[in-house]
mmCIF file of C-alpha atoms in Angstrom:
data_model
loop_
_atom_site.group_PDB
_atom_site.id
_atom_site.type_symbol
_atom_site.label_atom_id
_atom_site.label_comp_id
_atom_site.label_asym_id
_atom_site.label_seq_id
_atom_site.Cartn_x
_atom_site.Cartn_y
_atom_site.Cartn_z
ATOM 1 C CA MET A 1 92.918 106.913 80.155
ATOM 2 C CA SER A 2 91.056 109.766 82.014
ATOM 3 C CA LYS A 3 90.479 107.623 85.471
ATOM 4 C CA PRO A 4 92.648 108.472 88.050
ATOM 5 C CA PHE A 5 95.788 105.597 88.981
ATOM 6 C CA TYR A 6 95.932 103.942 92.194
ATOM 7 C CA LYS A 7 98.888 101.978 93.722
ATOM 8 C CA ASN A 8 98.192 99.090 95.788
ATOM 9 C CA ASN A 9 100.919 99.426 98.855
ATOM 10 C CA LEU A 10 100.657 95.622 99.569
ATOM 11 C CA THR A 11 100.949 94.487 96.464
ATOM 12 C CA GLY A 12 102.443 97.043 94.192
ATOM 13 C CA ASN A 13 99.802 96.824 92.051
ATOM 14 C CA TYR A 14 98.643 99.815 89.968
ATOM 15 C CA GLY A 15 95.342 100.283 88.782
ATOM 16 C CA VAL A 16 91.912 101.887 88.469
ATOM 17 C CA LEU A 17 88.751 102.340 90.846
ATOM 18 C CA GLU A 18 85.880 99.916 89.320
ATOM 19 C CA GLY A 19 83.456 100.085 92.618
ATOM 20 C CA GLN A 20 82.986 98.553 95.947
ATOM 21 C CA VAL A 21 82.878 95.017 97.432
ATOM 22 C CA VAL A 22 81.430 94.190 100.604
ATOM 23 C CA SER A 23 82.104 90.781 101.661
ATOM 24 C CA ASN A 24 81.619 89.428 105.279
ATOM 25 C CA GLN A 25 81.320 92.564 106.829
ATOM 26 C CA ALA A 26 84.197 94.132 105.335
ATOM 27 C CA SER A 27 84.299 96.491 102.365
ATOM 28 C CA TYR A 28 86.980 96.708 99.725
ATOM 29 C CA LEU A 29 87.274 99.162 96.883
ATOM 30 C CA ARG A 30 87.571 96.979 93.645
ATOM 31 C CA LEU A 31 91.083 98.022 91.853
ATOM 32 C CA ARG A 32 91.123 96.847 88.028
ATOM 33 C CA LEU A 33 94.638 96.106 87.332
ATOM 34 C CA VAL A 34 96.603 98.020 84.339
ATOM 35 C CA ASN A 35 99.681 96.311 82.533
ATOM 36 C CA ALA A 36 102.002 97.084 79.917
ATOM 37 C CA VAL A 37 101.383 95.904 76.418
ATOM 38 C CA GLY A 38 103.108 97.347 73.067
ATOM 39 C CA GLY A 39 104.557 100.211 74.820
ATOM 40 C CA MET A 40 101.276 101.283 76.479
ATOM 41 C CA ILE A 41 99.033 100.783 79.492
ATOM 42 C CA GLU A 42 95.995 98.871 79.213
ATOM 43 C CA LEU A 43 93.373 97.602 81.265
ATOM 44 C CA SER A 44 93.905 93.882 82.241
ATOM 45 C CA HIS A 45 91.420 91.736 83.384
ATOM 46 C CA HIS A 46 92.870 91.187 86.294
ATOM 47 C CA HIS A 47 91.247 92.677 89.596
ATOM 48 C CA GLU A 48 92.480 93.404 93.293
ATOM 49 C CA ASN A 49 89.948 94.183 95.975
ATOM 50 C CA VAL A 50 91.450 96.703 98.192
ATOM 51 C CA LYS A 51 91.052 97.926 101.727
ATOM 52 C CA PRO A 52 90.991 102.050 101.225
ATOM 53 C CA GLU A 53 93.889 102.793 103.532
ATOM 54 C CA ASN A 54 96.195 100.209 101.265
ATOM 55 C CA LEU A 55 95.920 102.602 97.907
ATOM 56 C CA VAL A 56 97.442 106.019 97.322
ATOM 57 C CA GLN A 57 96.618 107.741 94.100
ATOM 58 C CA VAL A 58 99.474 107.958 92.138
ATOM 59 C CA SER A 59 100.241 110.050 88.524
ATOM 60 C CA PRO A 60 99.808 108.742 85.075
ATOM 61 C CA GLU A 61 104.014 109.535 84.878
ATOM 62 C CA GLU A 62 104.367 107.043 87.791
ATOM 63 C CA VAL A 63 102.513 104.558 86.323
ATOM 64 C CA GLN A 64 104.609 104.608 82.764
ATOM 65 C CA LYS A 65 108.062 104.424 84.620
ATOM 66 C CA ALA A 66 107.016 101.276 87.318
ATOM 67 C CA LEU A 67 105.469 99.492 84.093
ATOM 68 C CA LEU A 68 107.322 100.775 80.953
ATOM 69 C CA GLY A 69 110.560 102.175 82.318
ATOM 70 C CA PHE A 70 110.240 105.364 81.181
#
């Protein structure tokens, strides 16, 4: 996966950015979540709308360690 990974500090979930959502005068970033499947990190079908201040860019190694344990 070549897109940078982000962590939602409110939920602890990891994902990649997939655009922006504007709802009721508020602006959110759309985070497509990733999960561990068969020892690999894959995109899931789940999304979260996140305020930019609640996101932090993380390394692929941090995502691997969090989701796969190594």
